[in-house]
CSV table of C-alpha atoms in Angstrom, one decimal:
chain,number,residue,atom,x,y,z
A,17,MET,CA,65.1,37.3,39.9
A,18,THR,CA,65.1,39.3,43.2
A,19,THR,CA,67.9,40.0,45.7
A,20,SER,CA,67.8,40.7,49.4
A,21,ALA,CA,67.0,44.3,50.5
A,22,THR,CA,69.7,43.8,53.1
A,23,ARG,CA,73.1,44.8,51.9
A,24,HIS,CA,76.4,43.6,53.3
A,25,ALA,CA,79.8,45.1,53.0
A,26,ALA,CA,82.0,43.0,50.6
A,27,SER,CA,84.8,43.1,53.2
A,28,ALA,CA,82.4,41.7,55.9
A,29,LEU,CA,81.3,38.9,53.5
A,30,LEU,CA,84.9,38.1,52.7
A,31,THR,CA,85.8,37.8,56.4
A,32,PHE,CA,82.7,35.8,57.2
A,33,SER,CA,83.2,33.3,54.5
A,34,ARG,CA,86.9,33.0,55.1
A,35,ASP,CA,86.3,32.5,58.9
A,36,LEU,CA,83.7,29.8,58.2
A,37,LEU,CA,86.1,27.9,55.9
A,38,VAL,CA,89.0,28.2,58.4
A,39,ALA,CA,86.7,27.0,61.3
A,40,ALA,CA,85.7,24.0,59.1
A,41,GLY,CA,89.4,23.1,58.8
A,42,MET,CA,90.7,24.8,55.7
A,43,PRO,CA,94.1,26.4,55.9
A,44,ALA,CA,94.0,30.2,55.9
A,45,ASP,CA,95.6,30.7,52.5
A,46,LYS,CA,93.2,28.4,50.8
A,47,ALA,CA,90.2,29.8,52.7
A,48,GLU,CA,91.2,33.4,51.6
A,49,ALA,CA,91.4,32.3,48.0
A,50,VAL,CA,88.0,30.5,48.0
A,51,ALA,CA,86.2,33.2,49.9
A,52,GLY,CA,87.6,35.9,47.6
A,53,ILE,CA,86.3,34.1,44.5
A,54,LEU,CA,82.9,33.4,46.0
A,55,VAL,CA,82.4,37.0,47.0
A,56,GLU,CA,83.7,38.2,43.6
A,57,GLY,CA,81.0,36.1,42.0
A,58,ASP,CA,78.3,37.8,44.0
A,59,LEU,CA,79.8,41.3,43.3
A,60,LEU,CA,79.6,40.5,39.6
A,61,GLY,CA,76.0,39.4,39.9
A,62,HIS,CA,76.6,35.7,39.4
A,63,THR,CA,74.4,34.9,42.4
A,64,THR,CA,74.1,31.2,41.8
A,65,HIS,CA,77.9,30.8,41.8
A,66,GLY,CA,78.9,33.1,44.7
A,67,LEU,CA,78.1,32.5,48.4
A,68,GLN,CA,75.2,30.2,47.4
A,69,LEU,CA,77.9,27.6,46.9
A,70,LEU,CA,79.5,28.0,50.4
A,71,PRO,CA,77.1,25.7,52.4
A,72,GLY,CA,77.9,23.0,49.9
A,73,TYR,CA,81.6,23.6,50.1
A,74,LEU,CA,81.5,23.5,53.9
A,75,LYS,CA,79.6,20.2,53.8
A,76,GLU,CA,82.3,18.8,51.4
A,77,VAL,CA,85.1,20.0,53.7
A,78,GLU,CA,83.3,18.4,56.7
A,79,SER,CA,82.9,15.1,54.9
A,80,GLY,CA,86.4,15.0,53.6
A,81,SER,CA,85.2,15.1,49.9
A,82,MET,CA,87.0,18.4,49.5
A,83,ARG,CA,90.5,18.0,50.7
A,84,VAL,CA,92.2,20.9,52.3
A,85,GLN,CA,95.8,20.0,53.0
A,86,GLY,CA,98.7,19.9,50.5
A,87,ASP,CA,99.4,20.9,46.9
A,88,PRO,CA,98.4,19.5,43.5
A,89,GLU,CA,100.5,16.7,42.1
A,90,VAL,CA,102.4,17.3,38.9
A,91,ILE,CA,101.6,14.6,36.3
A,92,HIS,CA,103.4,16.1,33.3
A,93,ALA,CA,105.3,19.3,32.7
A,94,THR,CA,106.8,21.0,29.6
A,95,PRO,CA,107.9,24.7,29.2
A,96,ALA,CA,104.4,25.8,28.1
A,97,ALA,CA,102.1,23.0,29.4
A,98,LEU,CA,101.4,21.5,32.7
A,99,THR,CA,99.1,18.8,33.9
A,100,TRP,CA,98.1,18.5,37.6
A,101,ASN,CA,96.2,16.0,39.7
A,102,GLY,CA,94.2,18.5,41.8
A,103,ARG,CA,93.7,15.8,44.5
A,104,ARG,CA,90.2,17.3,45.1
A,105,LEU,CA,91.7,20.4,46.7
A,106,PRO,CA,89.5,23.6,46.7
A,107,GLY,CA,88.8,24.5,43.1
A,108,PRO,CA,89.1,28.3,43.4
A,109,TRP,CA,92.5,28.0,45.1
A,110,LEU,CA,93.7,25.5,42.5
A,111,VAL,CA,92.7,27.8,39.6
A,112,LEU,CA,94.5,30.8,41.2
A,113,GLN,CA,97.6,28.6,41.6
A,114,ALA,CA,97.3,27.5,38.0
A,115,MET,CA,97.0,31.1,36.8
A,116,GLN,CA,100.3,31.9,38.5
A,117,ALA,CA,102.0,28.9,36.8
A,118,ALA,CA,100.4,29.7,33.4
A,119,THR,CA,101.5,33.3,33.7
A,120,ARG,CA,105.1,32.3,34.3
A,121,MET,CA,105.0,30.1,31.3
A,122,ALA,CA,103.3,32.7,29.1
A,123,ARG,CA,105.9,35.3,30.0
A,124,ALA,CA,108.7,32.9,28.9
A,125,CYS,CA,107.0,31.1,26.0
A,126,GLY,CA,104.2,33.4,24.9
A,127,THR,CA,101.5,31.0,26.2
A,128,GLY,CA,101.1,28.7,29.2
A,129,SER,CA,98.4,26.1,29.7
A,130,VAL,CA,97.4,24.1,32.7
A,131,ALA,CA,95.0,21.1,32.7
A,132,ILE,CA,93.7,20.0,36.1
A,133,ARG,CA,92.1,16.6,36.8
A,134,GLN,CA,90.3,15.8,40.0
A,135,SER,CA,89.8,19.4,41.1
A,136,HIS,CA,86.9,20.3,43.4
A,137,HIS,CA,84.3,22.7,42.1
A,138,ILE,CA,85.8,26.0,40.8
A,139,ALA,CA,82.9,28.5,41.4
A,140,CYS,CA,82.3,31.5,39.0
A,141,LEU,CA,84.7,31.5,36.0
A,142,ALA,CA,84.2,35.2,35.4
A,143,ALA,CA,85.6,36.0,38.8
A,144,PHE,CA,89.1,35.0,37.8
A,145,HIS,CA,89.8,36.9,34.7
A,146,LYS,CA,90.5,40.4,35.9
A,147,ARG,CA,93.6,39.2,37.6
A,148,ALA,CA,95.1,38.2,34.2
A,149,THR,CA,93.7,41.1,32.1
A,150,ASP,CA,95.1,43.6,34.7
A,151,GLU,CA,98.5,42.3,33.7
A,152,GLY,CA,97.8,42.7,30.0
A,153,LEU,CA,97.2,39.0,29.5
A,154,MET,CA,94.4,37.1,27.8
A,155,MET,CA,93.1,34.0,29.5
A,156,ILE,CA,90.8,31.1,28.5
A,157,LEU,CA,89.2,29.1,31.3
A,158,ALA,CA,86.9,26.0,30.8
A,159,SER,CA,85.4,23.5,33.2
A,160,SER,CA,83.5,20.3,33.1
A,161,ASP,CA,82.3,17.8,35.8
A,162,ALA,CA,82.4,14.2,34.7
A,163,ASN,CA,80.7,13.1,37.9
A,164,SER,CA,77.3,14.2,36.7
A,165,ALA,CA,75.3,14.9,33.6
A,166,SER,CA,72.3,17.2,33.0
A,167,VAL,CA,72.7,18.3,29.4
A,168,ALA,CA,71.8,16.0,26.4
A,169,PRO,CA,73.6,16.1,23.1
A,170,PHE,CA,71.7,17.8,20.4
A,171,GLY,CA,68.9,15.5,19.1
A,172,GLY,CA,69.1,13.3,22.2
A,173,LEU,CA,67.2,12.8,25.4
A,174,ASP,CA,69.8,11.2,27.6
A,175,ALA,CA,72.2,13.6,29.4
A,176,VAL,CA,75.9,13.3,28.7
A,177,PHE,CA,77.4,16.7,29.7
A,178,THR,CA,77.3,19.2,32.5
A,179,PRO,CA,76.8,22.9,31.4
A,180,ASN,CA,80.5,22.9,30.6
A,181,PRO,CA,81.2,26.6,30.9
A,182,ILE,CA,84.0,28.4,29.0
A,183,SER,CA,85.2,31.9,29.6
A,184,VAL,CA,87.6,34.3,28.0
A,185,GLY,CA,89.2,37.5,29.5
A,186,ILE,CA,90.5,40.0,27.0
A,187,PRO,CA,92.5,43.1,28.0
A,188,THR,CA,91.7,46.5,26.4
A,189,SER,CA,92.9,50.0,27.3
A,190,GLY,CA,89.8,50.3,29.4
A,191,ALA,CA,87.7,47.7,31.2
A,192,PRO,CA,88.5,44.1,30.1
A,193,ILE,CA,86.1,42.1,27.9
A,194,VAL,CA,85.0,39.0,29.9
A,195,THR,CA,82.8,36.4,28.3
A,196,ASP,CA,81.5,33.6,30.6
A,197,ILE,CA,79.0,31.3,29.0
A,198,SER,CA,77.7,27.8,29.6
A,199,THR,CA,77.6,25.6,26.5
A,200,SER,CA,74.1,24.7,27.6
A,201,ALA,CA,71.0,26.9,27.5
A,202,THR,CA,71.1,27.4,31.3
A,203,THR,CA,72.9,26.1,34.4
A,204,ASN,CA,72.4,23.6,37.1
A,205,GLY,CA,72.6,26.4,39.7
A,206,LEU,CA,69.8,28.4,38.3
A,207,THR,CA,67.5,25.4,37.5
A,208,GLY,CA,68.1,24.0,41.0
A,209,ARG,CA,67.3,27.4,42.7
A,210,LEU,CA,64.1,27.9,40.6
A,211,HIS,CA,63.0,24.3,41.3
A,212,GLN,CA,63.3,25.0,45.0
A,213,GLU,CA,61.5,28.3,44.7
A,214,GLY,CA,58.7,27.0,42.4
A,215,GLY,CA,59.8,29.3,39.6
A,216,ARG,CA,60.1,29.0,35.9
A,217,LEU,CA,62.8,29.8,33.4
A,218,PRO,CA,62.3,32.8,31.0
A,219,ALA,CA,62.1,30.5,28.0
A,220,PRO,CA,61.9,26.7,27.2
A,221,TRP,CA,65.5,26.0,27.8
A,222,LEU,CA,64.8,22.4,28.9
A,223,ILE,CA,63.4,19.2,27.3
A,224,ASP,CA,61.4,16.7,29.3
A,225,GLY,CA,61.9,13.0,29.3
A,226,HIS,CA,59.5,12.6,26.4
A,227,GLY,CA,61.2,15.2,24.1
A,228,LYS,CA,58.8,18.1,24.8
A,229,PRO,CA,60.4,21.6,25.4
A,230,SER,CA,59.8,23.1,28.8
A,231,ASP,CA,60.5,26.1,31.0
A,232,ASP,CA,59.7,24.2,34.2
A,233,PRO,CA,62.8,23.0,36.1
A,234,ALA,CA,60.7,20.3,37.7
A,235,VAL,CA,61.2,18.2,34.5
A,236,LEU,CA,64.8,17.7,35.5
A,237,PHE,CA,63.7,15.9,38.7
A,238,LYS,CA,60.8,13.7,37.4
A,239,GLU,CA,61.1,10.3,35.8
A,240,PRO,CA,61.8,9.9,33.0
A,241,LYS,CA,64.2,12.8,33.7
A,242,GLY,CA,64.4,15.7,31.4
A,243,THR,CA,67.6,17.5,30.5
A,244,ILE,CA,69.0,21.0,29.9
A,245,LEU,CA,69.2,21.8,26.2
A,246,PRO,CA,72.5,22.7,24.5
A,247,LEU,CA,73.1,26.4,23.9
A,248,GLY,CA,70.9,27.4,21.0
A,249,GLY,CA,68.0,25.2,22.1
A,250,LEU,CA,66.0,23.1,19.7
A,251,ASP,CA,66.7,25.4,16.7
A,252,SER,CA,70.5,25.7,16.7
A,253,GLY,CA,71.6,23.6,19.6
A,254,HIS,CA,74.1,21.8,17.4
A,255,LYS,CA,76.3,24.9,18.1
A,256,GLY,CA,76.2,24.4,21.8
A,257,TYR,CA,76.7,20.7,21.4
A,258,GLY,CA,79.9,21.4,19.4
A,259,LEU,CA,81.1,23.7,22.2
A,260,SER,CA,80.3,21.1,24.8
A,261,LEU,CA,82.4,18.6,23.0
A,262,THR,CA,85.2,21.2,22.7
A,263,VAL,CA,85.2,21.8,26.4
A,264,GLU,CA,85.2,18.0,27.1
A,265,ALA,CA,88.4,17.8,24.9
A,266,LEU,CA,90.1,20.7,26.6
A,267,THR,CA,89.3,19.5,30.1
A,268,GLY,CA,88.8,15.7,30.3
A,269,GLY,CA,90.8,15.0,27.1
A,270,LEU,CA,93.9,17.0,28.0
A,271,ALA,CA,93.8,16.2,31.7
A,272,GLY,CA,93.4,12.5,30.8
A,273,PHE,CA,90.5,12.1,33.3
A,274,GLY,CA,86.8,12.5,32.7
A,275,ARG,CA,83.8,10.5,31.6
A,276,ALA,CA,85.8,7.3,30.9
A,277,ASP,CA,86.6,7.1,34.7
A,278,PRO,CA,84.7,6.2,37.8
A,279,LYS,CA,82.7,9.0,39.5
A,280,GLN,CA,84.2,10.6,42.6
A,281,GLY,CA,81.6,13.2,43.6
A,282,TRP,CA,81.0,16.9,43.0
A,283,GLY,CA,84.1,18.3,41.3
A,284,ALA,CA,85.6,19.7,38.2
A,285,THR,CA,88.1,19.0,35.4
A,286,VAL,CA,89.7,22.3,34.3
A,287,PHE,CA,91.6,23.8,31.4
A,288,LEU,CA,93.3,27.2,31.7
A,289,GLN,CA,95.4,29.0,29.2
A,290,VAL,CA,97.2,32.4,29.6
A,291,ILE,CA,98.3,34.2,26.4
A,292,ASP,CA,100.8,37.1,26.4
A,293,PRO,CA,100.1,39.4,23.4
A,294,GLU,CA,103.7,40.7,23.7
A,295,ALA,CA,104.9,37.4,22.2
A,296,PHE,CA,102.8,37.8,19.1
A,297,ALA,CA,102.3,41.2,17.3
A,298,GLY,CA,103.0,43.0,20.6
A,299,ARG,CA,100.8,44.3,23.4
A,300,ASP,CA,100.3,47.8,21.8
A,301,ALA,CA,99.1,46.2,18.5
A,302,PHE,CA,96.8,43.9,20.4
A,303,LEU,CA,95.2,46.8,22.4
A,304,ARG,CA,94.9,48.9,19.2
A,305,GLN,CA,92.9,46.2,17.5
A,306,MET,CA,90.7,45.3,20.6
A,307,ASP,CA,90.1,48.9,21.4
A,308,GLU,CA,88.8,49.5,17.9
A,309,VAL,CA,86.5,46.4,18.0
A,310,ALA,CA,85.2,47.7,21.4
A,311,ARG,CA,84.6,51.2,19.9
A,312,GLN,CA,82.7,49.8,17.0
A,313,CYS,CA,80.5,47.6,19.2
A,314,HIS,CA,79.7,50.6,21.4
A,315,ALA,CA,78.9,52.7,18.3
A,316,SER,CA,76.5,50.2,16.9
A,317,ARG,CA,73.0,51.6,16.8
A,318,PRO,CA,70.9,50.1,19.6
A,319,ALA,CA,68.1,47.8,18.5
A,320,GLN,CA,66.1,49.1,21.4
A,321,PRO,CA,66.2,52.8,22.0
A,322,GLY,CA,67.9,53.7,25.3
A,323,ARG,CA,69.7,50.4,25.6
A,324,PRO,CA,73.1,50.9,24.1
A,325,VAL,CA,75.3,47.9,23.1
A,326,ARG,CA,77.5,46.7,25.9
A,327,LEU,CA,80.6,44.5,25.9
A,328,PRO,CA,80.6,41.2,27.7
A,329,GLY,CA,81.5,41.8,31.4
A,330,GLU,CA,80.6,45.5,31.3
A,331,LYS,CA,77.4,45.1,33.3
A,332,GLY,CA,79.1,42.9,35.9
A,333,PHE,CA,82.0,45.2,36.4
A,334,ALA,CA,79.6,48.2,36.8
A,335,LEU,CA,77.5,46.2,39.3
A,336,ALA,CA,80.6,45.2,41.2
A,337,GLU,CA,81.8,48.8,41.6
A,338,GLU,CA,78.3,49.8,42.8
A,339,GLN,CA,78.1,46.9,45.3
A,340,ARG,CA,81.6,47.6,46.7
A,341,ALA,CA,80.4,51.1,47.4
A,342,LYS,CA,76.9,50.4,48.6
A,343,GLY,CA,77.1,46.8,49.8
A,344,VAL,CA,76.3,43.4,48.3
A,345,ALA,CA,72.7,42.5,47.8
A,346,LEU,CA,72.7,38.7,48.2
A,347,HIS,CA,70.0,36.6,46.7
A,348,PRO,CA,67.3,35.7,49.3
A,349,GLY,CA,68.0,32.6,51.3
A,350,ILE,CA,71.8,32.7,51.0
A,351,MET,CA,72.4,34.1,54.5
A,352,ASP,CA,69.7,31.8,55.9
A,353,ALA,CA,71.5,28.8,54.5
A,354,LEU,CA,74.8,30.0,56.1
A,355,LYS,CA,73.4,30.8,59.6
A,356,PRO,CA,73.3,27.2,60.7
A,357,TRP,CA,77.0,26.8,59.7
A,358,ALA,CA,77.8,30.0,61.5
A,359,GLU,CA,76.2,28.7,64.7
A,360,LYS,CA,77.8,25.3,64.3
A,361,LEU,CA,81.3,26.7,63.7
A,362,LYS,CA,80.9,29.6,66.1
A,363,VAL,CA,81.5,32.3,63.6
A,364,THR,CA,79.8,35.6,63.8
A,365,ALA,CA,77.6,36.4,60.8
A,366,PRO,CA,77.6,40.0,59.3
């Protein structure tokens, strides 16, 4: 995987992406939220879920498939749980609104959960968590897309799931621990990019339509179509399969909208939970335990000399700090894909 030699100031990318969304018709507050999450994805190194998504988002705004006006509709509310119809509003903005609602519930009840049906795509899950962990809160975020399927259940050939990511942000006294994993062996974003570039995956994370493992993304686009394997692959994919089912229950199950309903186009069903450690054994006790776990992980003898054990999220936060200082190195082709939109919407590119 390579990135562009040209670096762009994160602030310039934020302004550029926000201005494109506003020019396309998105209100400024929603555009600011969406642009911020997309740029944060690139800062963290999640280049398939950063500005690579923006041309698709602009197309969805233009077509009306991503709605830009109004607020989510409350379907059901209790002191610690809330269900919204997202009305296909911008996913990153909806998640940020849900985080605020869940945080209020968590401060009052110890925990607050929001399920969102009919959201639009929510971008990079890891990009949201620091907002919660900076406030001493733990957050769980999961997403599925019932409008498509690219991942087969373990032992099967026919796709049922999307990669169904789940992420967790855990505060510590230092940098937070942020785990963001797909419940499949890889993602649609990466396989789609590699297919366009003629590249291959680092391992046989796919299975073709005849049941043969493959590292070639082309098998996902040939008939009979192949699928992405569950996390764990052919050996232990039953674990990823179980996680995929768990995400389906948290998202489509709790939101009451998913694979049992008609397809509506690219989107998401979302589950978000904020947990306040103060309501349990207390924040100090929580930090004492997690700091020690982090210390022991860092102290573990490295399996490869010179490559010490890292905590999830550590590499991304270090990269983000570097790129804020030196500029963001976008994956090749991202700015090329945005230039036609810049010309069309009369927005100056960085």
